[in-house]
Coordinates of C-alpha atoms in Angstrom, one line a residue:
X1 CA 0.2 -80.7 19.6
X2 CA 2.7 -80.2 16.7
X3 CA 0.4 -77.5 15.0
X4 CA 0.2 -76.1 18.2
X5 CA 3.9 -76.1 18.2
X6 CA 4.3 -75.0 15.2
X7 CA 2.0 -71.9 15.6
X8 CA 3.8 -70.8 19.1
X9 CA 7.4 -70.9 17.1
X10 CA 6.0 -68.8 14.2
X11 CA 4.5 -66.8 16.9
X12 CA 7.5 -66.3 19.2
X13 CA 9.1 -65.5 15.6
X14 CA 6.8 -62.5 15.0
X15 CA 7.4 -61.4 18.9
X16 CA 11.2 -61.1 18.0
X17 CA 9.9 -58.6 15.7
X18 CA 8.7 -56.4 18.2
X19 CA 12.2 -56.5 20.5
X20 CA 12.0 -52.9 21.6
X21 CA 8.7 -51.7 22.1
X22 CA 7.5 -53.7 25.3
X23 CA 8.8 -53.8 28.5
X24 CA 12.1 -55.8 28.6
X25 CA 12.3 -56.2 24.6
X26 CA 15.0 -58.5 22.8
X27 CA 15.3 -60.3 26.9
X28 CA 12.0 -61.3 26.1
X29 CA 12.5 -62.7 22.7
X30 CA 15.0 -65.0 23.4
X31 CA 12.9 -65.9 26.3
X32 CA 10.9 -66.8 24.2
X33 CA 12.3 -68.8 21.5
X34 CA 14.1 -70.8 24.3
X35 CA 10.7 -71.7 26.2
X36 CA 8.2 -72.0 23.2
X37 CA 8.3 -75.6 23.5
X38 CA 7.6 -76.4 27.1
X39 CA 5.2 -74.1 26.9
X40 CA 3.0 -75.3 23.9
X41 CA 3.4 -78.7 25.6
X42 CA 1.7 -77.3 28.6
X43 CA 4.8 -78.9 31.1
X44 CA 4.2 -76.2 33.5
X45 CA 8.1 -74.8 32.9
X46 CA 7.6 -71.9 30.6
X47 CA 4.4 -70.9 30.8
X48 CA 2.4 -71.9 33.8
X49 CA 5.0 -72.0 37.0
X50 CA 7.2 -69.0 35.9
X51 CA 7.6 -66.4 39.3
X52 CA 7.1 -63.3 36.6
X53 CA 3.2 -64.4 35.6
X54 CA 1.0 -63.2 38.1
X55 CA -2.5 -64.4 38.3
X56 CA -5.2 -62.2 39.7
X57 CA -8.4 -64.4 40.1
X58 CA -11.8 -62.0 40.5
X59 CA -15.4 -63.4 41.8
X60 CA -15.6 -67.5 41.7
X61 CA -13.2 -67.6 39.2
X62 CA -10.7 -70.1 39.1
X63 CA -7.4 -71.2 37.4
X64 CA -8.2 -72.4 33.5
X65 CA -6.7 -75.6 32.4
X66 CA -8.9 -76.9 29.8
X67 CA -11.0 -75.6 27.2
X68 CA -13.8 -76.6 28.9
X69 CA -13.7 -73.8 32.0
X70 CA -16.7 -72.1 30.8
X71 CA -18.4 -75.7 29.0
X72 CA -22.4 -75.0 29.5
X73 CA -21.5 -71.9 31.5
X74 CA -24.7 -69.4 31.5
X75 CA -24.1 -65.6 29.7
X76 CA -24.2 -64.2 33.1
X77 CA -22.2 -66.7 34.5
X78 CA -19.0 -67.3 32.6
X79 CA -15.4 -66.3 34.0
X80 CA -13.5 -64.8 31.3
X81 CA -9.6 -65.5 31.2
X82 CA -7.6 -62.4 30.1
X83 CA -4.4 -62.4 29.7
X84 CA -1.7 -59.3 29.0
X85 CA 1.8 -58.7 28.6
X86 CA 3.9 -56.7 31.6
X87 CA 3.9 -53.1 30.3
X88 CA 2.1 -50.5 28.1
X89 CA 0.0 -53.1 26.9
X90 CA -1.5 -54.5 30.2
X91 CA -1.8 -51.0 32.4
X92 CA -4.9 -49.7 30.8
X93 CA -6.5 -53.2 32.2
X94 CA -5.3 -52.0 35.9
X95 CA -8.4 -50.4 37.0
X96 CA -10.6 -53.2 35.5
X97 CA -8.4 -55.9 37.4
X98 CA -9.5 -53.8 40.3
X99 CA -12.9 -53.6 39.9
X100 CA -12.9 -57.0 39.1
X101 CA -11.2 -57.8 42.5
X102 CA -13.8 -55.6 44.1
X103 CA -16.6 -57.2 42.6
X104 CA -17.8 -54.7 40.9
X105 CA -17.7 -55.9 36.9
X106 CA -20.7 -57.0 34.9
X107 CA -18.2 -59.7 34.4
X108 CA -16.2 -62.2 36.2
X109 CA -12.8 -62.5 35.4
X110 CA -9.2 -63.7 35.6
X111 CA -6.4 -61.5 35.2
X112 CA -2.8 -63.3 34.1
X113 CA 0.1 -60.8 34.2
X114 CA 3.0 -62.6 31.7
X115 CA 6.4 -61.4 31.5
X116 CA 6.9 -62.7 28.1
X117 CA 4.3 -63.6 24.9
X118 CA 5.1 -67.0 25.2
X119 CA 3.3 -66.9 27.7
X120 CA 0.5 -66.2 26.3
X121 CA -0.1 -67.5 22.7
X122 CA -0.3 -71.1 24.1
X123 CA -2.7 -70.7 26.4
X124 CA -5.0 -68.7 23.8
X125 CA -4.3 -71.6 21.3
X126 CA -5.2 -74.1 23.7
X127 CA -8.4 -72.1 25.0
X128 CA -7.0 -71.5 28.1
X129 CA -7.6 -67.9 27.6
X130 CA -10.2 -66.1 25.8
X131 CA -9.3 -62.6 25.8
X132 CA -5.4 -61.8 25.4
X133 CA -3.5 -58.4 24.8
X134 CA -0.4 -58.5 22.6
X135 CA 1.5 -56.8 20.2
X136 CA -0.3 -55.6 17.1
X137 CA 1.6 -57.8 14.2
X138 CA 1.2 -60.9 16.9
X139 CA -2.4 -61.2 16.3
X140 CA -1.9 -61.0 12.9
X141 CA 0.6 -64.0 12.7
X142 CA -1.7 -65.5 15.2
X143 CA -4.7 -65.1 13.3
X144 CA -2.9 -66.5 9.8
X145 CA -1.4 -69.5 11.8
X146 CA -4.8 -70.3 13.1
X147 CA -7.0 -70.3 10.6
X148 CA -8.7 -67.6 11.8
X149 CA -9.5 -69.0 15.5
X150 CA -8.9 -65.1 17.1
X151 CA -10.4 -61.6 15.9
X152 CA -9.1 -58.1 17.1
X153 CA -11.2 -56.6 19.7
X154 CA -9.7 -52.9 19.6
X155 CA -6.5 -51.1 19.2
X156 CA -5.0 -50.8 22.8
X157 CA -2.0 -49.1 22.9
X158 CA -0.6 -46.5 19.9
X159 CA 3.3 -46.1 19.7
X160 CA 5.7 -45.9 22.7
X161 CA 8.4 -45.5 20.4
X162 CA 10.7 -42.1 20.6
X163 CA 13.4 -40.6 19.3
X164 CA 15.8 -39.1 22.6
X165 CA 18.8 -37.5 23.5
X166 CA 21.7 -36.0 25.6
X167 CA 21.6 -32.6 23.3
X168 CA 19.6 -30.5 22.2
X169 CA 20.1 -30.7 17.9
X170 CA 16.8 -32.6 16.9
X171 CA 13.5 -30.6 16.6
X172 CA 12.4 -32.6 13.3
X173 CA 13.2 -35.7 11.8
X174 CA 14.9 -33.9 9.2
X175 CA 17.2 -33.3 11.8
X176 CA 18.2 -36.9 11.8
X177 CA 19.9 -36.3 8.5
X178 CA 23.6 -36.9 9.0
X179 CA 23.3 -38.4 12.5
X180 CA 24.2 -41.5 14.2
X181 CA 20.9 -43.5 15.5
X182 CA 21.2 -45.9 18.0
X183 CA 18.7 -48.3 18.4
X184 CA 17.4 -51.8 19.3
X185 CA 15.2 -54.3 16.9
X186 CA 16.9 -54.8 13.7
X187 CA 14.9 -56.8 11.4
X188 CA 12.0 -55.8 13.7
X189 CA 9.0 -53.7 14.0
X190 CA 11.0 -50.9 15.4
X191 CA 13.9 -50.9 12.4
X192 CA 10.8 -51.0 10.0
X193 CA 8.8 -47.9 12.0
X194 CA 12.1 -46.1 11.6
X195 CA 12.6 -46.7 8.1
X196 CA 9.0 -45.4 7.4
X197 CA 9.6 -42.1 8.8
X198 CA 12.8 -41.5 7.7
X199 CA 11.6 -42.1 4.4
X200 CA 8.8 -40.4 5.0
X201 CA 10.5 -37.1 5.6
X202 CA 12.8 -37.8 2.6
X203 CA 15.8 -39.3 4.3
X204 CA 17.5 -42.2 3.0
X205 CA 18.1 -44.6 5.8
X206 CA 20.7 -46.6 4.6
X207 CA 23.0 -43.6 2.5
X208 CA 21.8 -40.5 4.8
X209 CA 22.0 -41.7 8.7
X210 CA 23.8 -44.1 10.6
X211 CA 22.0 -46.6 12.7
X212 CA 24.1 -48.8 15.0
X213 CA 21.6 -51.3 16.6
X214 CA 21.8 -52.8 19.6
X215 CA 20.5 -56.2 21.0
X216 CA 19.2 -54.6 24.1
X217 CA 17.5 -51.3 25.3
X218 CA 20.7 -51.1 27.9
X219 CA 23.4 -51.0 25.4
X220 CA 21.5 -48.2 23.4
X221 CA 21.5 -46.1 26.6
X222 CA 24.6 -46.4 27.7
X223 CA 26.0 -45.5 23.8
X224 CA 23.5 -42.8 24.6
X225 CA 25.7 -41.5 26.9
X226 CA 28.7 -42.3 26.1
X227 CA 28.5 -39.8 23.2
X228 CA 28.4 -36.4 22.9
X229 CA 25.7 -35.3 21.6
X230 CA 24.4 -38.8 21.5
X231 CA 20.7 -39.8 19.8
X232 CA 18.8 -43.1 20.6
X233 CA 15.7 -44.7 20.0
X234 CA 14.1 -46.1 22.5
X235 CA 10.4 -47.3 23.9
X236 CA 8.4 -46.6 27.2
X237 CA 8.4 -47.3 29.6
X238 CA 12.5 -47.6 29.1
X239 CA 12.6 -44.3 28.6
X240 CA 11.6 -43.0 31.3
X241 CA 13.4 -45.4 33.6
X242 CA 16.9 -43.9 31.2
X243 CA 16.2 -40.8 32.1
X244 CA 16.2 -41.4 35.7
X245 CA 19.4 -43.0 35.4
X246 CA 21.0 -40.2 33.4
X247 CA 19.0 -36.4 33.6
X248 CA 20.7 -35.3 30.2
X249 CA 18.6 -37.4 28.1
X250 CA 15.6 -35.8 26.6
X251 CA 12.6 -36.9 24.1
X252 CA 13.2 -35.0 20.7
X253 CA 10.3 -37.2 18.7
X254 CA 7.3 -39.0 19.3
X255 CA 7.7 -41.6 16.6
X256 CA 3.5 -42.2 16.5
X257 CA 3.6 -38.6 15.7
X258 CA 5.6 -38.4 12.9
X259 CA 4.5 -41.4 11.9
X260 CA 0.8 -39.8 11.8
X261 CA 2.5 -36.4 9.9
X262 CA 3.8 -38.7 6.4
X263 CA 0.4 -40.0 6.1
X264 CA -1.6 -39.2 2.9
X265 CA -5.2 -39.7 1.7
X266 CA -8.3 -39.9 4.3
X267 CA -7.6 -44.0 5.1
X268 CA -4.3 -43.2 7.5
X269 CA -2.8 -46.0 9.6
X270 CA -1.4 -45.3 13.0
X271 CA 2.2 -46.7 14.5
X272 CA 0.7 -49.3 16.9
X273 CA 2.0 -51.5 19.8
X274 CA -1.0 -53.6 21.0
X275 CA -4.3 -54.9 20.8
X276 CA -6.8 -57.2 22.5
X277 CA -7.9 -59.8 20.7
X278 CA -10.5 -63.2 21.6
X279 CA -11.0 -66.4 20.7
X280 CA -13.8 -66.6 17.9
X281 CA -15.2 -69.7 20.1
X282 CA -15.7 -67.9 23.5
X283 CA -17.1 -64.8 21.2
X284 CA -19.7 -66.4 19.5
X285 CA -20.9 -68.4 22.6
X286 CA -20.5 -65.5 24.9
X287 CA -21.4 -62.2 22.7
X288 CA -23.1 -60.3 25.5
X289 CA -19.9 -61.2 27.8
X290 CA -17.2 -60.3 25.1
X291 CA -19.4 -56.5 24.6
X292 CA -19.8 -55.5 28.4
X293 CA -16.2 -56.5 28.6
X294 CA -15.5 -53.9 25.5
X295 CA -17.3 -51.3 27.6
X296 CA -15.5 -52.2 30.7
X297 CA -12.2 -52.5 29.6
X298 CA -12.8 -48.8 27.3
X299 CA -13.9 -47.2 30.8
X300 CA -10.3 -48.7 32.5
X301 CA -8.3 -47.0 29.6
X302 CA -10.3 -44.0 29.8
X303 CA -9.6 -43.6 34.1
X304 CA -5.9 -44.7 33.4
X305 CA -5.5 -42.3 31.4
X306 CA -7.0 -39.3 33.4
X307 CA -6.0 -40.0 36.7
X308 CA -2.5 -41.1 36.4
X309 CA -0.8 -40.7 39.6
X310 CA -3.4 -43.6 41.5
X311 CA -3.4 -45.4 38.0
X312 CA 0.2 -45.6 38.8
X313 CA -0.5 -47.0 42.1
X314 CA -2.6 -49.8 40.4
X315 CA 0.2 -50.6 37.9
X316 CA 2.6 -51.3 40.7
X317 CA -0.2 -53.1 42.8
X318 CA -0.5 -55.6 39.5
X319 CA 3.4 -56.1 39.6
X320 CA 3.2 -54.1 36.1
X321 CA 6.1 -52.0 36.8
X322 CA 7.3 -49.9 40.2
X323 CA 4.8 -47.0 40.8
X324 CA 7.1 -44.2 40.4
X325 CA 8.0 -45.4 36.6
X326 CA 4.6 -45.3 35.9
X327 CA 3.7 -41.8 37.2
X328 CA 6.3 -40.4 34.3
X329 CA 5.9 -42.8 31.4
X330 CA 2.4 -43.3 31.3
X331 CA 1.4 -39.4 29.7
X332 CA 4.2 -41.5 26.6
X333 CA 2.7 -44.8 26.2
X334 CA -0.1 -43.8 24.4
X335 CA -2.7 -46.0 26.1
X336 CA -6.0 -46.0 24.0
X337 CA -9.3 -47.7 23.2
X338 CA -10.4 -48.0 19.5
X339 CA -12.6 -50.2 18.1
X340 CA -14.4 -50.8 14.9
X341 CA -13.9 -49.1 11.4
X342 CA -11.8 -46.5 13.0
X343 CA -9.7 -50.3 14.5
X344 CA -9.9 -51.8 11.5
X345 CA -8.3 -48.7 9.3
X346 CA -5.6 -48.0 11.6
X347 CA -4.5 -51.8 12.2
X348 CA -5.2 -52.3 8.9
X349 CA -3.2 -49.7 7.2
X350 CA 0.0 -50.6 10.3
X351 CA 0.0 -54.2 8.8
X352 CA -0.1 -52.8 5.5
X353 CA 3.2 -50.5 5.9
X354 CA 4.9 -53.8 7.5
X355 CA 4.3 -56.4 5.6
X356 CA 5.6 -54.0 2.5
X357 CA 9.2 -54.5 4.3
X358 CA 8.5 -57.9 5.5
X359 CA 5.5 -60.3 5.2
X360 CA 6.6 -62.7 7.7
X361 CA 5.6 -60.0 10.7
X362 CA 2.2 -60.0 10.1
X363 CA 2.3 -63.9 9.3
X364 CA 3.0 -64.5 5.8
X365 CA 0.3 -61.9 4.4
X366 CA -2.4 -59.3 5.5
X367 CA -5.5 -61.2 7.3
X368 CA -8.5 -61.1 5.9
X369 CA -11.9 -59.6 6.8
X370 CA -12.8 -61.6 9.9
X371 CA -10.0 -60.5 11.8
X372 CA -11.8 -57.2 12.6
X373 CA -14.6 -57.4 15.1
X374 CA -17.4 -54.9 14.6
X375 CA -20.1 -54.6 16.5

């Protein structure tokens, strides 16, 4: 139980470093680090009882409480436990969930919504789920404070971060130059996505801007419009739920984008937000499973993605977020599906740029071979 511990603080660390690319951000975080214990102690406080998880239970499946769910379980017979953050992260599962629902999956499953990752490292250290979705650097710290017990699956969801504003002065990041930036995750993944573009493009980002971060997603909106001229950075789905609050904002950069443009050499990395990743265990008893899951879950991306408006429907159905945010943010939030070398090159390389500004958001040092999966 204290390794256990130990692991979810280190984890819940590593989610602090992602305040400002999920849903609800630095709330989450201090969520978080206030619940980690409860929930690695399995009280039913935190992680297990909270109103914001919602559990959608497919085919026979029932709630997991033990390692031993799926103990002796057949190929064709095993429930497989996902679990996914509210947010870009979880709505390319939506039509999956549904079909799931339905009945109509190679697989059985059960679907838990969480509002927060402490939610959800526990219960994937404690086998209580075998298949999670969660920030990129997560399942690296994850994987390092494991010993290995988890491997990526695929790449689910590229960048959501974006550079906005009430004007109409930035067309390039070299635009940036001289400007005011504000902006929420300092000492995070977002302050160190930033900093790689800006350099990127030649633009120093301590001597030639001025970024005045914020602890929530809220205060950088409303400095947004308190100012004239004002330029923020912010994720989806937030911004799209800014912009209808105030019509004056507008999206200047794509930050995965420019991120993409100040690569160099053939082995380029991409600005990432999440992944799915399983426990080695329930992969190597349940291989055929784990793959027509792959297939499944690729084929949910791919209808989310091209049919947005009932998508959007679903994400609201899941308690995801309302309907009508997810009509306009889902063209931004970059949902995806990529798996094997192509996975393992762009995670790869993300980690890489991260850990060069700090090694303790990928969980101390880059993981080694077997995190990738390649099948």
């Amino acid at each position: 139980m204290k390794r256990i511990l130990a692991i979810v603080l280190t984890v819940a660390m590593a989610a602090g470093m992602l305040a400002g690319c999920g849903g609800k951000g630095a709330e989450d975080t201090t969520a978080a680090k206030e619940n980690v214990t409860t929930a690695a102690a399995g009280t039913g406080t935190a992680a297990e009882d909270d109103s914001d998880e919602t559990t959608v239970a497919a085919g026979a499946a029932t709630t997991a409480t033990a390692e031993t769910e799926n103990a002796g379980a057949a190929e064709d017979d095993v429930t497989i436990r996902v679990g996914a953050l509210k947010g870009p992260t979880a709505m390319g599962m939506v039509k999956l969930m549904d079909d799931a629902e339905a009945g109509n999956t190679a697989n059985r499953y059960e679907f838990t919504i969480a509002a927060a990752i402490d939610e959800i490292t526990p219960k994937i250290v404690q086998g209580q789920f075998d298949i999670a979705a969660m920030p990129a650097n997560v399942s690296s710290v994850l994987y390092n404070n494991t010993d290995g017990a988890v491997s990526v699956l695929a790449i689910n969801t590229l960048g959501v971060i974006y550079i906005v504003e009430t004007g109409d002065s930035i067309q390039s990041v070299a635009d940036l130059k001289g400007k005011t930036i504000y902006a929420s995750g300092k000492g995070a993944t977002p302050e160190y996505a930033l900093n790689y573009v800006l350099k990127g493009n030649g633009i120093d980002p301590e001597k030639d801007v001025t970024i005045e971060y914020k602890s929530e997603h809220a205060e950088c909106a409303a400095a947004l419009a308190e100012a004239e001229n004002g330029i923020a950075m912010l994720p989806q789905p937030f911004v799209t739920t800014a912009q209808a609050k105030n019509d004056k904002i507008r999206i200047a950069l794509d930050m995965t984008e420019e991120w993409e443009k100040v690569q160099t050499g053939e082995d380029k990395s991409s600005l990432l937000t999440g992944v799915v990743v399983v426990r080695n265990e329930f992969l190597q008893a349940y291989p055929e499973a784990v793959a027509a899951f792959m297939d499944e879950y690729k084929a949910s991306t791919e209808y989310v993605n091209a049919n947005v408006e009932d998508a959007a429907a679903l994400i609201e159905k899941y308690d995801i977020i309302p309907a009508a945010v997810a009509k306009k943010a889902l063209p931004y939030c970059n949902i995806t599906f990529i798996e094997g070398e192509e996975m393992k090159t762009r995670l790869g390389g993300y980690l890489g740029t991260l850990a060069e500004q700090n090694a303790d958001a990928v969980g101390g040092k880059l993981p080694d071979e077997g995190f990738y999966y390649i099948r």
